CSV table of C-alpha atoms and ligand atoms in Angstrom, one decimal:
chain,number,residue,atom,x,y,z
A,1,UNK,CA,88.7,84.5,115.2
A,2,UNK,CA,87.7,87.1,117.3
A,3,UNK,CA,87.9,91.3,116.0
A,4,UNK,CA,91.2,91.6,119.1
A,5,UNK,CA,92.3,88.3,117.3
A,6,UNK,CA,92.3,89.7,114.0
A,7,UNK,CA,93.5,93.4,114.7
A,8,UNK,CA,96.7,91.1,116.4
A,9,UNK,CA,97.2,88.9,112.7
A,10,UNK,CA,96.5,92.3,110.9
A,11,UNK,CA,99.5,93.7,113.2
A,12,UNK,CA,101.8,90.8,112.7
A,13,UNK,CA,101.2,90.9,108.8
A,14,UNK,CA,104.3,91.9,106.8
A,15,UNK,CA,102.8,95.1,104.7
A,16,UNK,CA,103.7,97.6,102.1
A,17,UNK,CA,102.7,101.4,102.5
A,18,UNK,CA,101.5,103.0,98.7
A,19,UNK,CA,100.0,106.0,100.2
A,20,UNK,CA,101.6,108.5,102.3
A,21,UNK,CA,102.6,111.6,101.6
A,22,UNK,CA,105.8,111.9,104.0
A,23,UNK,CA,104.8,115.6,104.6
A,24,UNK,CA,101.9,114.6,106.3
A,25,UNK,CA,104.0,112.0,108.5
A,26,UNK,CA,104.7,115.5,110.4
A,27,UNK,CA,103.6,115.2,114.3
A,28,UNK,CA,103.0,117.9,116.3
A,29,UNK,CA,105.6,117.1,118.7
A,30,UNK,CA,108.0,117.8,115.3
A,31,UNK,CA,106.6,120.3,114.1
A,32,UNK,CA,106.9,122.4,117.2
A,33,UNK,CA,110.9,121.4,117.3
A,34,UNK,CA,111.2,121.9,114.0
A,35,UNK,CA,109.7,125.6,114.1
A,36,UNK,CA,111.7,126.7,117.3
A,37,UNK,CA,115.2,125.1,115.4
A,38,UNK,CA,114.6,127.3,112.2
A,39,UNK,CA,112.5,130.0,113.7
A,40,UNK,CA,109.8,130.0,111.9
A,41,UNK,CA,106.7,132.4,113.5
A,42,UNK,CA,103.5,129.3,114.3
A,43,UNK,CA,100.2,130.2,115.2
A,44,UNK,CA,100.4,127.6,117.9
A,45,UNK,CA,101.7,128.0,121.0
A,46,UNK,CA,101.7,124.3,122.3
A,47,UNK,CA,101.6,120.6,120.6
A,48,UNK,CA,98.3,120.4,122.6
A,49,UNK,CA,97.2,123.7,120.5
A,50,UNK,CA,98.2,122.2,117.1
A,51,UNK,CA,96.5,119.0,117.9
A,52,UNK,CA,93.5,120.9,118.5
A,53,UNK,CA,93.5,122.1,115.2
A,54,UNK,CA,93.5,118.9,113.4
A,55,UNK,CA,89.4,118.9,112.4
A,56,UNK,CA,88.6,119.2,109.1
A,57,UNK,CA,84.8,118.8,107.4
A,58,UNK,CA,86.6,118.2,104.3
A,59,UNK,CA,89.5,117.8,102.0
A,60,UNK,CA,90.7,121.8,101.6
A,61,UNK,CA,89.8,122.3,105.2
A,62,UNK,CA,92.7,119.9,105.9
A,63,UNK,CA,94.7,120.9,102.7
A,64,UNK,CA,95.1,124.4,104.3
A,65,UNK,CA,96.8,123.4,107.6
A,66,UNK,CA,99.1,120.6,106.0
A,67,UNK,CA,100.7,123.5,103.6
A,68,UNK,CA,101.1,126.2,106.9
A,69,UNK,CA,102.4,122.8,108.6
A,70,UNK,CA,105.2,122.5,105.7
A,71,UNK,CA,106.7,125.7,106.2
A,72,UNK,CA,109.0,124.5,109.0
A,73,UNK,CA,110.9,121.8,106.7
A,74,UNK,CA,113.7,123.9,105.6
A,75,UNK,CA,116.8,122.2,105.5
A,76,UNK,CA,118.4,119.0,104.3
A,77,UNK,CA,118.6,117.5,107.9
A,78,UNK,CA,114.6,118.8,108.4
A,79,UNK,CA,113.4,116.6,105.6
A,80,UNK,CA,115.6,113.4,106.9
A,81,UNK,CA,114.5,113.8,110.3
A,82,UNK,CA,110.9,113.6,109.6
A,83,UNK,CA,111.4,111.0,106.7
A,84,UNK,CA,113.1,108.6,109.2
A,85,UNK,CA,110.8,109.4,111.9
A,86,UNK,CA,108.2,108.1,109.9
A,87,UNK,CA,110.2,104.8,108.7
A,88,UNK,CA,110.8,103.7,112.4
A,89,UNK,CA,107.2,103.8,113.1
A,90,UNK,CA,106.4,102.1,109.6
A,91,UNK,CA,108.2,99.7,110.4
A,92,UNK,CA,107.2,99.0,114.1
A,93,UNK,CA,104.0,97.9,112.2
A,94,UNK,CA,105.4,95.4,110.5
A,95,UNK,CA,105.4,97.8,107.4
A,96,UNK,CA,108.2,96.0,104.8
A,97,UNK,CA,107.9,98.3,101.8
A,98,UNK,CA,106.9,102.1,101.3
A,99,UNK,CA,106.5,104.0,98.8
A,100,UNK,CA,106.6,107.5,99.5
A,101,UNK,CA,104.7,110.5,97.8
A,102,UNK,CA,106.4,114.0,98.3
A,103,UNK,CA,105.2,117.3,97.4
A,104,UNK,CA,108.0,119.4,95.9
A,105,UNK,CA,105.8,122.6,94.9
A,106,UNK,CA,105.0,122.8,98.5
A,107,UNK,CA,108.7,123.5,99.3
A,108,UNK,CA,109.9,125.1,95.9
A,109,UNK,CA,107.2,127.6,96.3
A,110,UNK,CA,108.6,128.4,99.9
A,111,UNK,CA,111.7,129.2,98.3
A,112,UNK,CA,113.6,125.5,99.3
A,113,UNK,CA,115.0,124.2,96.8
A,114,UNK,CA,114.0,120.8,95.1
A,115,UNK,CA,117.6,119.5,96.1
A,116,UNK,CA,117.4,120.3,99.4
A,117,UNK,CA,114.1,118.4,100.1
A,118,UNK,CA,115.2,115.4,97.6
A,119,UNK,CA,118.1,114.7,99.5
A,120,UNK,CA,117.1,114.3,103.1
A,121,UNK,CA,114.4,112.1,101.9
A,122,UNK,CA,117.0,109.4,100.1
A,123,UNK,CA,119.1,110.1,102.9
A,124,UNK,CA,116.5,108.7,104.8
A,125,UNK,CA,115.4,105.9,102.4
A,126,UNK,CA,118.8,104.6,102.1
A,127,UNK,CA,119.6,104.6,106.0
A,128,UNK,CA,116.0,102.8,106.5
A,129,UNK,CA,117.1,100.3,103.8
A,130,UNK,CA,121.0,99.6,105.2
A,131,UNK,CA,119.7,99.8,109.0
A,132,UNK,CA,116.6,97.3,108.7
A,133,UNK,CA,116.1,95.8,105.0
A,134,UNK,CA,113.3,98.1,104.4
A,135,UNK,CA,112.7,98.8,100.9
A,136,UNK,CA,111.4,102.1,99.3
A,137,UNK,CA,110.3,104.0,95.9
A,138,UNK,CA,109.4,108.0,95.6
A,139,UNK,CA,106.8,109.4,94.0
A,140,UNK,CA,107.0,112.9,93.1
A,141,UNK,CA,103.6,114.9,93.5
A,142,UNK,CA,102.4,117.5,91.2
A,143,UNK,CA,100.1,119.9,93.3
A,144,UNK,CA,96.6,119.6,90.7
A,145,UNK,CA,95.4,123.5,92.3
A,146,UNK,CA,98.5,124.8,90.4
A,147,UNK,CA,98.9,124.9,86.6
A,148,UNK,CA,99.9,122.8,84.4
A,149,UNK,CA,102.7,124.4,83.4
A,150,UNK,CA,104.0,124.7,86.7
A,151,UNK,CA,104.1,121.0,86.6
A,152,UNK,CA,106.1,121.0,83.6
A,153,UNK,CA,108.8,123.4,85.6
A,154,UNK,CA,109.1,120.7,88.7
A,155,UNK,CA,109.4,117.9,86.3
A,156,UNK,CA,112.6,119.9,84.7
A,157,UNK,CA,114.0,120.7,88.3
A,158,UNK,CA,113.8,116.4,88.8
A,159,UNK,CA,115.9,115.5,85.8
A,160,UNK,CA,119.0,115.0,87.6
A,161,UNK,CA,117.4,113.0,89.8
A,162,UNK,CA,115.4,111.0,87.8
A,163,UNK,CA,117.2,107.7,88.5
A,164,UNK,CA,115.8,107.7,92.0
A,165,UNK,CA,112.6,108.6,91.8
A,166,UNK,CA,110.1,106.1,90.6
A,167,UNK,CA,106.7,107.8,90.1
A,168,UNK,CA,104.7,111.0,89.7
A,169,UNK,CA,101.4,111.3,91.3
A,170,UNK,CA,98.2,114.1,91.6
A,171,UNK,CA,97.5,115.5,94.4
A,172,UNK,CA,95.9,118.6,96.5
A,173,UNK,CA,92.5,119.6,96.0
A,174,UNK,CA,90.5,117.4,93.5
A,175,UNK,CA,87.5,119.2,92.9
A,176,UNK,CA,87.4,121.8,89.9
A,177,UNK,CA,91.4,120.6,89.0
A,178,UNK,CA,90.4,117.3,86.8
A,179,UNK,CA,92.9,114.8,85.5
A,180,UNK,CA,92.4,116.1,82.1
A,181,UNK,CA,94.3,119.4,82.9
A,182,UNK,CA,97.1,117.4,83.7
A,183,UNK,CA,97.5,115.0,80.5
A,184,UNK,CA,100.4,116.4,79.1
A,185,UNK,CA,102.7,116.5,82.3
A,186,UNK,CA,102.1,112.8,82.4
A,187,UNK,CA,103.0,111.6,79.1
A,188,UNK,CA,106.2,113.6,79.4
A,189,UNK,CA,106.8,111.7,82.5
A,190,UNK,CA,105.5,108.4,81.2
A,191,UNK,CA,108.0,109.1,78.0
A,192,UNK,CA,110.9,109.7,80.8
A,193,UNK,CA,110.1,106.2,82.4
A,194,UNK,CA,108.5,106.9,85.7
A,195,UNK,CA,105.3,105.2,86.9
A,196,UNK,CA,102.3,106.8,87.0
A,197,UNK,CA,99.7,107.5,90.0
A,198,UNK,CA,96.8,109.8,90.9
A,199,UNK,CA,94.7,110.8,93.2
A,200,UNK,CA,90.6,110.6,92.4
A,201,UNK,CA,87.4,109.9,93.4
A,202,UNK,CA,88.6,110.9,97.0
A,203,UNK,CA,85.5,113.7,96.7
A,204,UNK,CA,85.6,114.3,92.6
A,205,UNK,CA,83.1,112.1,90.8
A,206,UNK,CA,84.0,108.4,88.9
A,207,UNK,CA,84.4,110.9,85.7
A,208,UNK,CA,87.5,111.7,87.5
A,209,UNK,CA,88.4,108.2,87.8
A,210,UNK,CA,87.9,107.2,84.1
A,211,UNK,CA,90.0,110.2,82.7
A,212,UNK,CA,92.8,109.1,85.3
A,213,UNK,CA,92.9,106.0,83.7
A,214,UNK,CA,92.2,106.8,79.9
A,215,UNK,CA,93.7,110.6,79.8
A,216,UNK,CA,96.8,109.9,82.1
A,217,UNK,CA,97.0,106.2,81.8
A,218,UNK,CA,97.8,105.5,85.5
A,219,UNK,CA,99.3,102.3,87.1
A,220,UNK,CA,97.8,102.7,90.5
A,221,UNK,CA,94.5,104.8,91.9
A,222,UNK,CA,95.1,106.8,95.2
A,223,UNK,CA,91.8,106.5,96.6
A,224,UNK,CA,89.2,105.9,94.1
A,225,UNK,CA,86.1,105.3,96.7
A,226,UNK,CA,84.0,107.2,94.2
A,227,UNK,CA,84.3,104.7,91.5
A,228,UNK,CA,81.8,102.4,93.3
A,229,UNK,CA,79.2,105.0,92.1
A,230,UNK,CA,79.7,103.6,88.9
A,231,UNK,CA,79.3,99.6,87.8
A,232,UNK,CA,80.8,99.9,84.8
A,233,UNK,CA,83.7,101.8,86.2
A,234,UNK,CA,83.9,99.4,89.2
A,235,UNK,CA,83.8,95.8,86.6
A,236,UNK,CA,86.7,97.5,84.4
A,237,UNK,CA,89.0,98.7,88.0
A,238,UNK,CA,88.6,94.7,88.7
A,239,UNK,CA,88.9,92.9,85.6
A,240,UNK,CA,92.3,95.8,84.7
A,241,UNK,CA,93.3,94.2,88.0
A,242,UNK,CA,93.8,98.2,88.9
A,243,UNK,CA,95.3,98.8,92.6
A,244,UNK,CA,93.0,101.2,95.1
A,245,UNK,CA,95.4,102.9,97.8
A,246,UNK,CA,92.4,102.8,100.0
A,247,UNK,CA,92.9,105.5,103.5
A,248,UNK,CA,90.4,104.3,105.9
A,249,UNK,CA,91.3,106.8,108.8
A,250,UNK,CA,91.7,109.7,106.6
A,251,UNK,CA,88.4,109.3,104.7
A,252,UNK,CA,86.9,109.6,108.1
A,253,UNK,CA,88.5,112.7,109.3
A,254,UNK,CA,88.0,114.8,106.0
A,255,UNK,CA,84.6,113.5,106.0
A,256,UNK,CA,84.6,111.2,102.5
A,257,UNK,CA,82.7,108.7,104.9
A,258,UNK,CA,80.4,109.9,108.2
A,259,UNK,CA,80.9,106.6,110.1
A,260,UNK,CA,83.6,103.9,109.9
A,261,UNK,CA,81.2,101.4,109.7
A,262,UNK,CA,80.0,102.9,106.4
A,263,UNK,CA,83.0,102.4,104.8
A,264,UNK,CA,83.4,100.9,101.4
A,265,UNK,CA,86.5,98.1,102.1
A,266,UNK,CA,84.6,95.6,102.6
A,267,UNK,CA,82.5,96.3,98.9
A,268,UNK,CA,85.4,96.9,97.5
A,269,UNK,CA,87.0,93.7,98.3
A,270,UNK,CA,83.6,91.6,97.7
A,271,UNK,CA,83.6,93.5,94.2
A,272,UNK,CA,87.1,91.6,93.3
A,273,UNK,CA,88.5,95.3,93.6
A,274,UNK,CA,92.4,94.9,94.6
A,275,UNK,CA,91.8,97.4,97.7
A,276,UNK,CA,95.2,98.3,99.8
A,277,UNK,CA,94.9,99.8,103.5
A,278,UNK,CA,97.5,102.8,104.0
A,279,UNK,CA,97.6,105.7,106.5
A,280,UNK,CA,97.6,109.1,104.1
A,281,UNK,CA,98.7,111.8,106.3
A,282,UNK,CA,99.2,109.6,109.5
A,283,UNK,CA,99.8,112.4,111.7
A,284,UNK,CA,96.8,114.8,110.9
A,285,UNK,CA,94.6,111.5,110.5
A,286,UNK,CA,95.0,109.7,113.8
A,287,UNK,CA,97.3,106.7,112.9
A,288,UNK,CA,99.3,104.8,111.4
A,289,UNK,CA,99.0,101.5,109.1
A,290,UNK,CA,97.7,99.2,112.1
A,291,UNK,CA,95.9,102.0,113.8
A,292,UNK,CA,94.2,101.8,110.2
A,293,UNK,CA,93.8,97.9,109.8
A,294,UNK,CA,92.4,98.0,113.5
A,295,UNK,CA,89.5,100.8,112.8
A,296,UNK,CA,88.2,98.7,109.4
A,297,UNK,CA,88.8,95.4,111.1
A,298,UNK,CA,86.4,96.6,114.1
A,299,UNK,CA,83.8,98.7,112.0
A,300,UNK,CA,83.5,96.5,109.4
A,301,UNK,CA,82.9,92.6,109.0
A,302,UNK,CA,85.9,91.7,107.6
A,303,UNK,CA,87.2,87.8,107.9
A,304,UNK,CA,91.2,86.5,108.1
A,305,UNK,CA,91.1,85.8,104.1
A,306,UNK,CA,90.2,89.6,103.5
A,307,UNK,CA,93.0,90.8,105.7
A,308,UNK,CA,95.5,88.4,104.3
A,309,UNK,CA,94.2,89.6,101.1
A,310,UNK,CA,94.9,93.3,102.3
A,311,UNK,CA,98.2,92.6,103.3
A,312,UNK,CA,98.7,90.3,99.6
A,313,UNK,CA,97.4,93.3,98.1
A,314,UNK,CA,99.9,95.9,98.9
A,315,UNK,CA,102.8,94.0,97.6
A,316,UNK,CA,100.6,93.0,94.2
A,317,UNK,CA,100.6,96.7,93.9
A,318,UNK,CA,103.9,98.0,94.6
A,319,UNK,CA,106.3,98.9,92.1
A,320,UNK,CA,108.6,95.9,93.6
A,321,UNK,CA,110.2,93.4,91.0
A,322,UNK,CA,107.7,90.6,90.6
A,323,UNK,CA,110.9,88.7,92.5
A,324,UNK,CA,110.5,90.4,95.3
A,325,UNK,CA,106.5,90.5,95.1
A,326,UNK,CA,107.1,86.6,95.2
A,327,UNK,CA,109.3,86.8,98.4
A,328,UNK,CA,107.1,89.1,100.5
A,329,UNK,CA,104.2,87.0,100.0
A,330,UNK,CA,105.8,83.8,100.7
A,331,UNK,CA,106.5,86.0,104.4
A,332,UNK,CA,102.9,86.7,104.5
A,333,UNK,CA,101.8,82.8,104.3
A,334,UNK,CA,104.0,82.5,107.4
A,335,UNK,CA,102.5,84.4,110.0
B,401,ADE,N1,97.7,115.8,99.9
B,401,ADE,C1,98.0,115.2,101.1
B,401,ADE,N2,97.0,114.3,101.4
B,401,ADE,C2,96.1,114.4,100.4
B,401,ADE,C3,94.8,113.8,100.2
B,401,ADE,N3,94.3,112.9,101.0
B,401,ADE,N4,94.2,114.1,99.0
B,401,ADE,C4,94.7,115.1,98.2
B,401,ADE,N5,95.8,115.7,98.4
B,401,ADE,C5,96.5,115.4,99.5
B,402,ZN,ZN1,96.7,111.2,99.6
């Protein structure tokens, strides 16, 4: 099979999304709208001049423009407009399944309520699910540069939602903010029945990974590219059958890899790891879930098995029934 043969299978694959934070689904061309609607002052003065600003040597480089970028989401219809923008393009890549990290703290802190943010995004969700079958879970994100304590507070403000959202996660800058600090948060919300993800070993060191997984006792590992500093670490992620939400594209543009073709996928799959391709913060990153199969599957040698296996992957990861793991896969055999 040749690389255009395989981007095309890649493309046709039926695939879940288990990393994207649906603030970064923002474009530019939103963004601006969004900013003239509300009025909120930009430093930008064009889409071109916001897209010019998208380069970032590293993770806080990037963190820094994705919270100014948040602080024209301000009303219910703001968070379903940009929730459902990103849907339709999910799932003109064949993308079946998302599950969808949001960063309350990001708006709370703004002074937008938690309500207010919540609702457009199951507005959205439910929409996406009535309109075209697609199927969705939320995870809500505590922001790791913040304390502790100011976790606790958003996990209060969620109780009344509770029933709908599915997960918590960790994100925001990794380095110096260890899983450890967040231990407590996480049993409460393992005690209240919600599924547990984090981000680490995106630039923090595989100590990071091992407290995420001892400490908070995660189902799923957002990144994790790290961990293949460590054999030990990298035998127990495969024989705990632990997921990676792997972000090709994004590891590039904050500089977690210097060249695509450098990129640890392909290890990570020969190591038995159950590696996932998803798109991170699509619209600072430069693409979407098949703009992100088609960068690996040119940079690196993968074959049809590993991209089937990609594609198997994200559903053996979701937080779908094993029912409808079952029926998903059967869809992926088909193409
Ligand atoms: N918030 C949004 N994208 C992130 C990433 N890749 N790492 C940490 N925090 C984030
Ligand atoms: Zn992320």
């Amino acid at each position: 099979m040749t690389k255009q043969d395989l981007v095309a299978y890649a493309a046709a694959l039926p695939k879940a999304e288990l990393h994207l934070h649906i603030e970064g689904s923002l474009e530019p061309e939103m963004l601006f709208k969004l900013a003239q609607r509300n009025k909120v002052d930009i430093p930008f003065k064009s889409v071109e001049e916001i897209r010019a600003a998208y380069e970032f040597s590293n993770l806080q480089d990037f963190l820094d423009i994705y919270y100014q970028g948040m602080s024209v989401l301000l009303s219910e219809e703001d968070f379903f407009d940009l929730t459902m923008a990103y849907l339709n393009r999910a799932r003109a890549d064949n993308v079946r399944h998302v599950e969808i990290f949001f960063d309350p703290q990001g708006h709370t802190e703004r002074g937008v309520p938690f309500d207010t943010a919540i609702s457009g995004i199951l507005t959205a969700l439910s929409m996406a699910k009535a309109q075209f079958g697609m199927t969705a879970k939320l995870i809500m994100c505590f922001l790791r540069h913040l304390p502790e304590e100011d976790a606790f507070a958003t996990l209060k403000q969620a109780e009344n939602w509770l029933d709908r959202i599915d997960g918590v996660g960790l994100d925001s800058s990794e380095v110096g903010h260890p899983p450890s600090k967040f231990a407590r948060v996480f049993k409460a919300a393992s005690e209240r029945g919600l599924k547990l993800v984090a981000h680490a070993g995106e630039e923090g060191p595989p100590d990071y990974v091992h407290e995420a997984l001892d400490l908070l006792e995660i189902d799923r590992l957002d990144h994790g590219n790290r961990s293949l500093e460590d054999d030990a670490l990298v035998a127990r992620l495969a024989a705990e059958e632990m997921t990676l939400t792997v972000c090709p594209l994004s590891n590039l543009k904050l500089c977690v890899v210097d060249d695509m073709r450098e990129h640890p996928l392909k290890r990570m799959l020969d190591l038995n790891l159950r590696a996932t391709v998803n798109s991170d913060d699509p619209s600072y990153f430069g693409g979407y879930m098949n703009d992100n199969f088609k960068a690996v599957i040119e940079a690196l040698p993968l074959t049809r098995e590993d991209v089937k296996t990609l594609a198997r992957n994200s559903f053996l990861g979701s937080f779908l029934s094993e029912g409808e793991k079952r029926a998903q896969l059967a869809a992926i055999d088909l193409v």
